[in-house]
mmCIF file of C-alpha atoms in Angstrom:
data_model
loop_
_atom_site.group_PDB
_atom_site.id
_atom_site.type_symbol
_atom_site.label_atom_id
_atom_site.label_comp_id
_atom_site.label_asym_id
_atom_site.label_seq_id
_atom_site.Cartn_x
_atom_site.Cartn_y
_atom_site.Cartn_z
ATOM 1 C CA MET L 10 -7.831 11.511 -14.200
ATOM 2 C CA GLU L 11 -7.105 7.847 -14.855
ATOM 3 C CA ALA L 12 -5.315 8.673 -18.123
ATOM 4 C CA LEU L 13 -3.114 11.346 -16.607
ATOM 5 C CA HIS L 14 0.555 10.847 -15.882
ATOM 6 C CA GLU L 15 1.479 10.176 -12.258
ATOM 7 C CA ASP L 16 3.369 13.482 -11.940
ATOM 8 C CA ILE L 17 0.303 15.434 -13.166
ATOM 9 C CA VAL L 18 -1.971 13.578 -10.745
ATOM 10 C CA SER L 19 0.441 14.270 -7.889
ATOM 11 C CA GLU L 20 0.567 18.016 -8.731
ATOM 12 C CA VAL L 21 -3.248 18.293 -8.891
ATOM 13 C CA LEU L 22 -3.782 16.420 -5.622
ATOM 14 C CA SER L 23 -1.118 18.501 -3.886
ATOM 15 C CA HIS L 24 -3.520 21.489 -3.909
ATOM 16 C CA ILE L 25 -6.273 19.715 -1.910
ATOM 17 C CA PRO L 26 -6.805 21.504 1.413
ATOM 18 C CA ASP L 27 -5.768 19.610 4.528
ATOM 19 C CA ALA L 28 -9.395 19.532 5.830
ATOM 20 C CA TYR L 29 -10.423 17.299 2.880
ATOM 21 C CA LEU L 30 -7.465 14.920 2.830
ATOM 22 C CA GLN L 31 -9.100 12.058 4.694
ATOM 23 C CA ASP L 32 -12.183 12.038 2.469
ATOM 24 C CA CYS L 33 -10.115 12.154 -0.706
ATOM 25 C CA LYS L 34 -7.927 9.250 0.442
ATOM 26 C CA LEU L 35 -11.076 7.060 0.338
ATOM 27 C CA VAL L 36 -11.779 7.722 -3.355
ATOM 28 C CA CYS L 37 -9.368 5.079 -4.700
ATOM 29 C CA LYS L 38 -5.994 3.411 -4.057
ATOM 30 C CA ARG L 39 -4.232 5.742 -6.492
ATOM 31 C CA TRP L 40 -5.392 8.861 -4.672
ATOM 32 C CA ARG L 41 -4.629 7.335 -1.285
ATOM 33 C CA ASP L 42 -1.027 6.561 -2.301
ATOM 34 C CA HIS L 43 -0.454 10.098 -3.576
ATOM 35 C CA LEU L 44 -2.107 11.863 -0.630
ATOM 36 C CA ARG L 45 -0.491 9.659 1.975
ATOM 37 C CA ASN L 46 2.824 11.279 1.116
ATOM 38 C CA LYS L 47 1.520 14.813 0.745
ATOM 39 C CA LYS L 48 3.770 17.354 2.448
ATOM 40 C CA LEU L 49 5.709 14.841 4.468
ATOM 41 C CA GLY L 50 6.644 16.587 7.655
ATOM 42 C CA PHE L 51 8.102 15.839 11.048
ATOM 43 C CA LEU L 52 7.463 16.662 14.611
ATOM 44 C CA PHE L 53 10.738 17.077 16.509
ATOM 45 C CA THR L 54 11.229 16.693 20.256
ATOM 46 C CA VAL L 55 14.238 18.688 21.391
ATOM 47 C CA ALA L 56 15.868 19.005 24.808
ATOM 48 C CA SER L 57 19.196 19.052 26.559
ATOM 49 C CA ARG L 58 20.381 15.852 28.242
ATOM 50 C CA ASN L 59 19.625 17.098 31.757
ATOM 51 C CA ASP L 60 16.499 19.153 31.058
ATOM 52 C CA GLU L 61 13.022 17.866 31.918
ATOM 53 C CA ILE L 62 11.410 20.232 29.400
ATOM 54 C CA ILE L 63 11.001 19.121 25.797
ATOM 55 C CA GLN L 64 10.370 21.731 23.117
ATOM 56 C CA LEU L 65 8.385 20.829 19.997
ATOM 57 C CA TYR L 66 9.276 21.860 16.451
ATOM 58 C CA HIS L 67 7.738 21.074 13.078
ATOM 59 C CA ALA L 68 9.300 21.038 9.597
ATOM 60 C CA ASP L 69 8.335 19.890 6.083
ATOM 61 C CA TYR L 70 10.671 17.301 4.622
ATOM 62 C CA ASN L 71 11.199 19.197 1.320
ATOM 63 C CA VAL L 72 12.421 22.223 3.280
ATOM 64 C CA ILE L 73 14.837 20.077 5.296
ATOM 65 C CA LYS L 74 16.113 18.295 2.206
ATOM 66 C CA SER L 75 16.656 21.466 0.162
ATOM 67 C CA ALA L 76 18.537 23.208 2.978
ATOM 68 C CA GLY L 77 20.348 20.252 4.554
ATOM 69 C CA GLY L 78 23.490 18.463 3.669
ATOM 70 C CA HIS L 79 25.780 21.203 4.821
ATOM 71 C CA GLU L 80 28.349 20.695 7.536
ATOM 72 C CA GLY L 81 27.101 21.997 10.865
ATOM 73 C CA TYR L 82 23.539 22.358 9.637
ATOM 74 C CA CYS L 83 21.241 22.507 12.669
ATOM 75 C CA TYR L 84 17.546 21.857 13.179
ATOM 76 C CA GLU L 85 16.811 25.521 14.088
ATOM 77 C CA THR L 86 17.544 26.627 10.502
ATOM 78 C CA SER L 87 14.366 25.230 8.910
ATOM 79 C CA THR L 88 12.049 24.165 11.694
ATOM 80 C CA THR L 89 9.150 26.028 13.274
ATOM 81 C CA LYS L 90 8.885 26.246 17.033
ATOM 82 C CA ILE L 91 5.449 25.194 18.277
ATOM 83 C CA SER L 92 3.888 27.452 20.838
ATOM 84 C CA LEU L 93 2.079 24.950 23.016
ATOM 85 C CA PRO L 94 2.384 24.138 26.718
ATOM 86 C CA LEU L 95 5.765 22.498 27.224
ATOM 87 C CA VAL L 96 5.982 18.736 27.424
ATOM 88 C CA ILE L 97 7.555 17.303 30.580
ATOM 89 C CA ARG L 98 9.590 14.127 30.610
ATOM 90 C CA LYS L 99 11.438 12.066 33.178
ATOM 91 C CA THR L 100 15.187 12.815 33.179
ATOM 92 C CA ASP L 101 15.972 9.318 31.810
ATOM 93 C CA GLU L 102 13.215 9.108 29.220
ATOM 94 C CA PHE L 103 13.125 10.848 25.785
ATOM 95 C CA ASN L 104 10.419 8.798 23.992
ATOM 96 C CA VAL L 105 7.489 10.948 25.055
ATOM 97 C CA VAL L 106 5.566 10.809 21.793
ATOM 98 C CA VAL L 107 2.973 8.027 21.766
ATOM 99 C CA GLY L 108 1.997 8.680 18.162
ATOM 100 C CA SER L 109 0.742 11.059 15.470
ATOM 101 C CA CYS L 110 -2.446 10.251 13.575
ATOM 102 C CA ASN L 111 -4.406 12.439 11.132
ATOM 103 C CA GLY L 112 -2.913 15.662 12.529
ATOM 104 C CA LEU L 113 -3.325 14.987 16.247
ATOM 105 C CA VAL L 114 -0.414 13.979 18.487
ATOM 106 C CA CYS L 115 -0.485 12.075 21.774
ATOM 107 C CA PHE L 116 2.178 12.469 24.445
ATOM 108 C CA VAL L 117 2.885 10.744 27.734
ATOM 109 C CA VAL L 118 2.947 12.945 30.838
ATOM 110 C CA PRO L 119 4.687 11.892 34.078
ATOM 111 C CA HIS L 120 2.114 11.198 36.819
ATOM 112 C CA LEU L 121 2.748 9.397 40.107
ATOM 113 C CA GLY L 122 5.924 7.933 38.636
ATOM 114 C CA LEU L 123 4.064 6.555 35.599
ATOM 115 C CA GLU L 124 4.069 7.562 31.923
ATOM 116 C CA ASP L 125 0.415 8.412 31.377
ATOM 117 C CA PRO L 126 -0.715 8.956 27.709
ATOM 118 C CA ILE L 127 -3.015 11.903 28.443
ATOM 119 C CA TYR L 128 -1.777 14.967 26.484
ATOM 120 C CA ILE L 129 -3.357 15.471 23.038
ATOM 121 C CA CYS L 130 -2.622 18.397 20.756
ATOM 122 C CA ASN L 131 -2.778 19.649 17.202
ATOM 123 C CA PRO L 132 0.381 21.573 16.324
ATOM 124 C CA VAL L 133 -1.391 23.447 13.471
ATOM 125 C CA THR L 134 -4.471 24.783 15.329
ATOM 126 C CA ARG L 135 -2.460 25.097 18.632
ATOM 127 C CA GLU L 136 -5.315 23.329 20.487
ATOM 128 C CA TYR L 137 -4.647 20.827 23.225
ATOM 129 C CA MET L 138 -6.412 18.776 25.880
ATOM 130 C CA SER L 139 -5.670 16.359 28.683
ATOM 131 C CA LEU L 140 -7.434 13.004 29.314
ATOM 132 C CA PRO L 141 -8.261 11.777 32.821
ATOM 133 C CA MET L 142 -5.138 10.697 34.671
ATOM 134 C CA ILE L 143 -4.518 7.264 36.145
ATOM 135 C CA ASN L 144 -6.467 6.731 39.365
ATOM 136 C CA THR L 145 -4.369 7.864 42.312
ATOM 137 C CA LYS L 146 -5.486 4.996 44.565
ATOM 138 C CA ILE L 147 -4.504 2.390 41.975
ATOM 139 C CA ALA L 148 -1.035 3.884 41.475
ATOM 140 C CA LYS L 149 -0.298 4.323 45.183
ATOM 141 C CA THR L 150 -1.348 0.794 46.125
ATOM 142 C CA GLY L 151 1.118 -0.654 43.608
ATOM 143 C CA GLN L 152 -1.576 -2.075 41.327
ATOM 144 C CA THR L 153 0.066 -0.176 38.450
ATOM 145 C CA SER L 154 3.814 0.207 38.158
ATOM 146 C CA LEU L 155 4.251 0.236 34.335
ATOM 147 C CA VAL L 156 2.163 1.741 31.541
ATOM 148 C CA VAL L 157 2.348 0.750 27.879
ATOM 149 C CA SER L 158 0.335 2.915 25.484
ATOM 150 C CA GLY L 159 -0.725 3.520 21.862
ATOM 151 C CA PHE L 160 -2.591 6.106 19.767
ATOM 152 C CA GLY L 161 -4.576 5.497 16.590
ATOM 153 C CA TYR L 162 -7.270 6.790 14.240
ATOM 154 C CA LEU L 163 -10.367 5.213 12.672
ATOM 155 C CA PRO L 164 -11.313 7.159 9.502
ATOM 156 C CA SER L 165 -14.548 5.201 9.043
ATOM 157 C CA ARG L 166 -15.842 6.644 12.347
ATOM 158 C CA ASN L 167 -13.668 9.767 12.505
ATOM 159 C CA GLU L 168 -12.533 8.631 15.941
ATOM 160 C CA TYR L 169 -9.220 8.708 17.712
ATOM 161 C CA LYS L 170 -8.395 6.101 20.346
ATOM 162 C CA VAL L 171 -5.806 6.155 23.090
ATOM 163 C CA VAL L 172 -4.921 2.741 24.547
ATOM 164 C CA ARG L 173 -3.072 2.228 27.807
ATOM 165 C CA ILE L 174 -2.114 -1.080 29.401
ATOM 166 C CA LEU L 175 -1.532 -1.079 33.151
ATOM 167 C CA TYR L 176 1.032 -3.591 34.382
ATOM 168 C CA PRO L 177 1.649 -4.220 38.126
ATOM 169 C CA HIS L 178 5.392 -4.820 37.982
ATOM 170 C CA ARG L 179 8.109 -2.172 38.117
ATOM 171 C CA LEU L 180 10.501 -3.878 35.686
ATOM 172 C CA PRO L 181 12.063 -2.843 32.379
ATOM 173 C CA TYR L 182 9.292 -4.934 30.880
ATOM 174 C CA PRO L 183 6.584 -7.236 32.326
ATOM 175 C CA ASP L 184 7.478 -10.880 33.047
ATOM 176 C CA ALA L 185 5.819 -13.929 31.617
ATOM 177 C CA THR L 186 3.249 -14.164 34.406
ATOM 178 C CA THR L 187 2.150 -10.545 34.193
ATOM 179 C CA VAL L 188 -1.485 -9.624 33.507
ATOM 180 C CA GLY L 189 -1.983 -6.158 32.026
ATOM 181 C CA TRP L 190 -5.302 -4.285 32.380
ATOM 182 C CA VAL L 191 -6.325 -2.686 29.090
ATOM 183 C CA GLN L 192 -8.099 0.633 28.962
ATOM 184 C CA VAL L 193 -9.349 2.663 25.934
ATOM 185 C CA CYS L 194 -10.323 6.274 25.625
ATOM 186 C CA THR L 195 -12.265 7.316 22.516
ATOM 187 C CA ILE L 196 -12.085 10.873 21.163
ATOM 188 C CA GLY L 197 -14.963 11.521 18.778
ATOM 189 C CA LYS L 198 -18.390 13.047 18.447
ATOM 190 C CA GLY L 199 -20.791 11.532 20.918
ATOM 191 C CA SER L 200 -18.080 9.642 22.827
ATOM 192 C CA SER L 201 -17.790 9.804 26.603
ATOM 193 C CA ASN L 202 -14.104 10.792 26.423
ATOM 194 C CA GLY L 203 -13.355 8.708 29.470
ATOM 195 C CA TRP L 204 -11.334 5.509 30.039
ATOM 196 C CA ARG L 205 -13.129 2.163 29.539
ATOM 197 C CA ASN L 206 -11.856 -1.199 30.735
ATOM 198 C CA VAL L 207 -11.802 -3.609 27.793
ATOM 199 C CA GLY L 208 -10.114 -6.696 29.223
ATOM 200 C CA VAL L 209 -6.657 -8.032 30.089
ATOM 201 C CA ILE L 210 -3.607 -9.251 28.254
ATOM 202 C CA THR L 211 -0.893 -11.685 29.356
ATOM 203 C CA ASP L 212 1.726 -10.759 26.748
ATOM 204 C CA SER L 213 4.747 -8.720 27.853
ATOM 205 C CA LEU L 214 4.289 -5.684 25.652
ATOM 206 C CA TYR L 215 6.608 -2.716 25.733
ATOM 207 C CA LEU L 216 7.365 0.650 24.057
ATOM 208 C CA HIS L 217 4.620 2.683 22.359
ATOM 209 C CA GLY L 218 2.246 0.935 19.925
ATOM 210 C CA THR L 219 2.830 1.291 16.194
ATOM 211 C CA HIS L 220 -0.309 2.472 14.378
ATOM 212 C CA VAL L 221 -1.115 1.229 10.843
ATOM 213 C CA THR L 222 -4.562 1.629 9.230
ATOM 214 C CA GLY L 223 -6.679 1.359 12.367
ATOM 215 C CA VAL L 224 -4.584 -1.309 14.132
ATOM 216 C CA LEU L 225 -1.994 -0.894 16.933
ATOM 217 C CA TYR L 226 0.949 -3.246 17.073
ATOM 218 C CA TRP L 227 3.359 -4.070 19.894
ATOM 219 C CA LYS L 228 6.238 -6.508 20.182
ATOM 220 C CA ASP L 229 6.366 -8.941 23.026
ATOM 221 C CA LYS L 230 9.658 -8.400 24.818
ATOM 222 C CA LYS L 231 10.389 -11.997 25.852
ATOM 223 C CA ASN L 232 9.784 -13.913 22.626
ATOM 224 C CA HIS L 233 9.610 -11.197 19.899
ATOM 225 C CA LYS L 234 5.947 -12.101 19.214
ATOM 226 C CA ILE L 235 3.929 -9.355 17.480
ATOM 227 C CA VAL L 236 0.594 -8.512 19.074
ATOM 228 C CA ALA L 237 -2.080 -6.495 17.243
ATOM 229 C CA PHE L 238 -4.990 -4.545 18.743
ATOM 230 C CA ASP L 239 -7.770 -3.755 16.286
ATOM 231 C CA LEU L 240 -9.247 -0.373 17.090
ATOM 232 C CA GLU L 241 -12.492 -1.372 15.357
ATOM 233 C CA ASP L 242 -13.499 -4.318 17.521
ATOM 234 C CA GLU L 243 -10.920 -3.793 20.319
ATOM 235 C CA VAL L 244 -9.636 -7.365 20.157
ATOM 236 C CA PHE L 245 -6.007 -8.583 20.432
ATOM 237 C CA ARG L 246 -4.615 -10.955 17.780
ATOM 238 C CA ILE L 247 -1.231 -12.432 17.002
ATOM 239 C CA VAL L 248 0.675 -11.486 13.827
ATOM 240 C CA PRO L 249 3.183 -14.028 12.386
ATOM 241 C CA PRO L 250 6.791 -12.824 12.970
ATOM 242 C CA PRO L 251 9.214 -12.078 10.117
ATOM 243 C CA PRO L 252 11.812 -14.674 9.175
ATOM 244 C CA CYS L 253 14.721 -12.549 10.408
ATOM 245 C CA ILE L 254 13.999 -13.379 14.051
ATOM 246 C CA ARG L 255 16.571 -15.884 15.280
ATOM 247 C CA PRO L 256 18.005 -17.182 18.574
ATOM 248 C CA GLU L 257 20.283 -14.848 20.474
ATOM 249 C CA GLU L 258 23.923 -15.332 19.497
ATOM 250 C CA GLN L 259 26.686 -14.883 22.027
ATOM 251 C CA GLY L 260 28.740 -11.745 21.398
ATOM 252 C CA ILE L 261 26.234 -10.359 18.836
ATOM 253 C CA GLU L 262 23.833 -7.611 19.942
ATOM 254 C CA MET L 263 20.524 -7.764 18.094
ATOM 255 C CA LEU L 264 17.708 -5.240 18.436
ATOM 256 C CA TYR L 265 14.210 -5.509 17.030
ATOM 257 C CA TRP L 266 11.408 -2.955 16.919
ATOM 258 C CA LEU L 267 8.286 -2.051 14.918
ATOM 259 C CA LEU L 268 7.436 1.031 12.905
ATOM 260 C CA ASN L 269 5.022 2.392 10.307
ATOM 261 C CA PHE L 270 7.137 2.494 7.167
ATOM 262 C CA GLY L 271 5.431 4.286 4.285
ATOM 263 C CA GLY L 272 1.983 3.094 5.474
ATOM 264 C CA ASP L 273 2.973 -0.534 6.100
ATOM 265 C CA LEU L 274 3.666 -2.449 9.291
ATOM 266 C CA SER L 275 7.418 -2.871 9.397
ATOM 267 C CA PHE L 276 9.996 -4.694 11.480
ATOM 268 C CA VAL L 277 13.540 -3.403 12.055
ATOM 269 C CA ASP L 278 16.306 -5.976 12.450
ATOM 270 C CA HIS L 279 19.328 -4.137 13.864
ATOM 271 C CA VAL L 280 22.445 -6.289 14.230
ATOM 272 C CA TRP L 281 25.255 -4.251 15.808
ATOM 273 C CA GLY L 282 28.359 -4.164 13.608
ATOM 274 C CA ASP L 283 26.755 -5.859 10.632
ATOM 275 C CA HIS L 284 23.492 -4.479 9.192
ATOM 276 C CA VAL L 285 20.103 -2.866 9.701
ATOM 277 C CA ASP L 286 17.266 -4.421 7.717
ATOM 278 C CA VAL L 287 13.630 -3.245 7.370
ATOM 279 C CA TRP L 288 10.983 -5.875 6.680
ATOM 280 C CA THR L 289 7.439 -4.902 5.645
ATOM 281 C CA PHE L 290 4.242 -6.861 6.045
ATOM 282 C CA LYS L 291 2.303 -6.780 2.746
ATOM 283 C CA LYS L 292 -0.567 -8.501 1.023
ATOM 284 C CA ASN L 293 0.527 -10.924 -1.726
ATOM 285 C CA THR L 294 -0.561 -9.494 -5.106
ATOM 286 C CA LEU L 295 -1.545 -12.974 -6.425
ATOM 287 C CA GLU L 296 -4.004 -13.493 -3.594
ATOM 288 C CA GLY L 297 -6.516 -10.873 -4.641
ATOM 289 C CA THR L 298 -6.962 -7.141 -4.796
ATOM 290 C CA ASN L 299 -8.669 -6.471 -1.431
ATOM 291 C CA ASP L 300 -6.631 -3.794 0.322
ATOM 292 C CA ASN L 301 -8.435 -4.062 3.675
ATOM 293 C CA PHE L 302 -6.536 -5.543 6.582
ATOM 294 C CA ASN L 303 -9.317 -7.915 7.690
ATOM 295 C CA MET L 304 -8.042 -9.375 10.946
ATOM 296 C CA ASN L 305 -11.230 -11.430 11.425
ATOM 297 C CA LYS L 306 -10.632 -13.898 8.609
ATOM 298 C CA HIS L 307 -9.089 -17.202 9.607
ATOM 299 C CA ASP L 308 -7.216 -17.413 6.307
ATOM 300 C CA PHE L 309 -5.772 -13.939 6.571
ATOM 301 C CA TYR L 310 -2.200 -15.036 7.146
ATOM 302 C CA HIS L 311 -2.177 -17.049 3.891
ATOM 303 C CA SER L 312 -2.363 -13.871 1.841
ATOM 304 C CA TRP L 313 0.156 -11.704 3.647
ATOM 305 C CA SER L 314 3.916 -12.088 3.998
ATOM 306 C CA TRP L 315 7.060 -10.320 5.227
ATOM 307 C CA ILE L 316 9.333 -8.805 2.584
ATOM 308 C CA LYS L 317 12.803 -7.373 3.160
ATOM 309 C CA GLU L 318 12.368 -3.798 1.982
ATOM 310 C CA VAL L 319 15.719 -2.202 2.872
ATOM 311 C CA ASN L 320 19.198 -3.407 3.750
ATOM 312 C CA ILE L 321 21.627 -0.889 5.293
ATOM 313 C CA GLU L 322 25.191 -2.121 5.714
ATOM 314 C CA TRP L 323 27.174 -1.107 8.774
ATOM 315 C CA GLU L 324 29.515 1.856 8.457
ATOM 316 C CA GLY L 325 32.947 1.978 10.076
ATOM 317 C CA ASP L 326 34.503 -0.445 12.528
ATOM 318 C CA THR L 327 32.272 -3.110 14.093
ATOM 319 C CA HIS L 328 33.267 -1.821 17.501
ATOM 320 C CA ASP L 329 31.981 1.680 16.849
ATOM 321 C CA CYS L 330 29.061 2.716 19.037
ATOM 322 C CA ASN L 331 26.909 3.631 16.038
ATOM 323 C CA PHE L 332 23.157 3.335 16.186
ATOM 324 C CA TYR L 333 20.806 3.467 13.215
ATOM 325 C CA ASP L 334 17.156 4.305 13.869
ATOM 326 C CA PRO L 335 15.067 4.245 10.636
ATOM 327 C CA PHE L 336 11.695 5.861 11.170
ATOM 328 C CA ALA L 337 10.237 7.066 7.845
ATOM 329 C CA LEU L 338 10.086 6.423 4.092
ATOM 330 C CA THR L 339 9.957 9.278 1.625
ATOM 331 C CA LYS L 340 7.929 9.409 -1.547
ATOM 332 C CA SER L 341 11.078 8.633 -3.558
ATOM 333 C CA ASN L 342 11.702 5.563 -1.354
ATOM 334 C CA GLU L 343 14.580 7.073 0.600
ATOM 335 C CA VAL L 344 14.964 6.015 4.200
ATOM 336 C CA LEU L 345 15.076 8.659 6.913
ATOM 337 C CA LEU L 346 16.947 7.597 10.041
ATOM 338 C CA TRP L 347 18.552 8.936 13.190
ATOM 339 C CA TYR L 348 22.278 8.301 13.509
ATOM 340 C CA ASN L 349 23.585 8.193 17.114
ATOM 341 C CA GLU L 350 20.483 10.015 18.356
ATOM 342 C CA THR L 351 21.414 13.489 17.107
ATOM 343 C CA ILE L 352 22.015 13.338 13.364
ATOM 344 C CA LEU L 353 19.208 13.024 10.824
ATOM 345 C CA ARG L 354 20.301 11.207 7.700
ATOM 346 C CA CYS L 355 18.718 10.188 4.392
ATOM 347 C CA TYR L 356 19.686 6.794 2.998
ATOM 348 C CA ASP L 357 19.294 6.113 -0.762
ATOM 349 C CA PRO L 358 18.917 2.340 -1.319
ATOM 350 C CA LYS L 359 19.811 2.757 -5.026
ATOM 351 C CA THR L 360 23.221 4.322 -4.456
ATOM 352 C CA ARG L 361 23.575 2.822 -0.937
ATOM 353 C CA SER L 362 24.755 6.247 0.245
ATOM 354 C CA PHE L 363 23.877 8.631 3.117
ATOM 355 C CA THR L 364 23.134 12.340 3.065
ATOM 356 C CA GLU L 365 23.330 14.256 6.344
ATOM 357 C CA LEU L 366 20.319 16.504 6.741
ATOM 358 C CA ILE L 367 20.293 17.808 10.295
ATOM 359 C CA VAL L 368 22.816 17.901 13.114
ATOM 360 C CA GLY L 369 21.100 18.156 16.471
ATOM 361 C CA GLY L 370 24.134 18.977 18.533
ATOM 362 C CA ALA L 371 26.477 17.240 20.905
ATOM 363 C CA LEU L 372 24.809 14.838 23.336
ATOM 364 C CA GLU L 373 25.825 16.874 26.378
ATOM 365 C CA PHE L 374 24.411 20.058 24.931
ATOM 366 C CA GLN L 375 21.220 20.841 22.936
ATOM 367 C CA ALA L 376 20.219 17.713 21.066
ATOM 368 C CA VAL L 377 17.440 16.396 18.867
ATOM 369 C CA PHE L 378 16.293 13.241 20.580
ATOM 370 C CA GLY L 379 13.603 12.176 18.136
ATOM 371 C CA ALA L 380 11.228 12.901 15.365
ATOM 372 C CA ILE L 381 8.099 11.267 13.989
ATOM 373 C CA PRO L 382 6.307 11.670 10.631
ATOM 374 C CA HIS L 383 3.508 14.168 11.050
ATOM 375 C CA ILE L 384 1.077 15.414 8.357
ATOM 376 C CA ASN L 385 -0.458 18.761 9.121
ATOM 377 C CA ASN L 386 -4.225 18.736 9.423
ATOM 378 C CA LYS L 387 -6.524 21.458 10.668
ATOM 379 C CA VAL L 388 -8.816 19.069 12.520
ATOM 380 C CA SER L 389 -10.134 20.865 15.570
ATOM 381 C CA LEU L 390 -10.557 19.426 19.020
ATOM 382 C CA LYS L 391 -13.666 21.593 19.282
ATOM 383 C CA GLU L 392 -15.346 19.150 16.888
ATOM 384 C CA PHE L 393 -15.232 16.602 19.699
ATOM 385 C CA GLY L 394 -16.484 18.959 22.377
ATOM 386 C CA PHE L 395 -13.076 19.975 23.705
ATOM 387 C CA ILE L 396 -11.438 23.327 24.110
ATOM 388 C CA SER L 397 -7.886 24.101 25.139
ATOM 389 C CA ASN L 398 -7.203 23.779 28.847
#
């Protein structure tokens, strides 16, 4: 197949069953790049502003793109409602999805006032399970007041890992003196499927971890440091920050967050009223051809660098309350982003133009609060000794 045109290779590989996707991605870099973008889909979390129940929907990107772009187009037109036990959220929290990896999705579930990452499901097979909840005694004695979590997959072991960090302070984010207790739950054949204590961390991590090729990444809230947790050896390491990080400027609101952007660790630089940039962390091509993210090498940082991938200029008046939330990259290098929480747009960097794909609804009524890239996979929880609750 090496001599075949890229379009032909893409068409041939598009017929590979979902059950064999992970094995085929390991054949070579060319196959991995094609299969990584196969049937790009999304998992939507939908609820009204005052409702504690979140309904799940799934849709393929090609379906959304072909039907979208019309005024008043709503998510219900081309999405599929997922018949699974409803997800509960706190009334002031919409970010209930910890992550989606290799077909499985992890959600946080409110428990004793904490956001516990314990609900795992596969939207395709309709299977689901719950992990052991946070110990009641620990929560009630105030030893845990904040939980930061992450969800990832190790293809070399066919294992999924849920990570939760228990902080003792009830603050928007931990302070500089906080020590977080780190726990890991492994989902795989032969695993105990219980929580293990793996150490502590003194960084002030927040939000859900961003998963990229077997590593979870968080940003430190106080100094914008990026912290990585390798799911292979379960060790924390520091990643050099992108050059866009700068001191806070009076009168300018800057937001930073991490995401998986087309399979790369990426950093969003959101400057209100000016621009939204996406930086990606990539291996320098002149430094070799090894594609493995080997966090153990001391000279690792000499061969990787941050590259500004996308620049989106601000639309409208600088005082407008607009918010751009890029979250995915399509196969044709278009950027998918949420606009003001309820409108899904596609941004074309070549033409620097937007296309409106989905309108979720007015904020006070039914609204789409979020979506994550999700590739359908028929992996069964029964393989790991679980059955639906």
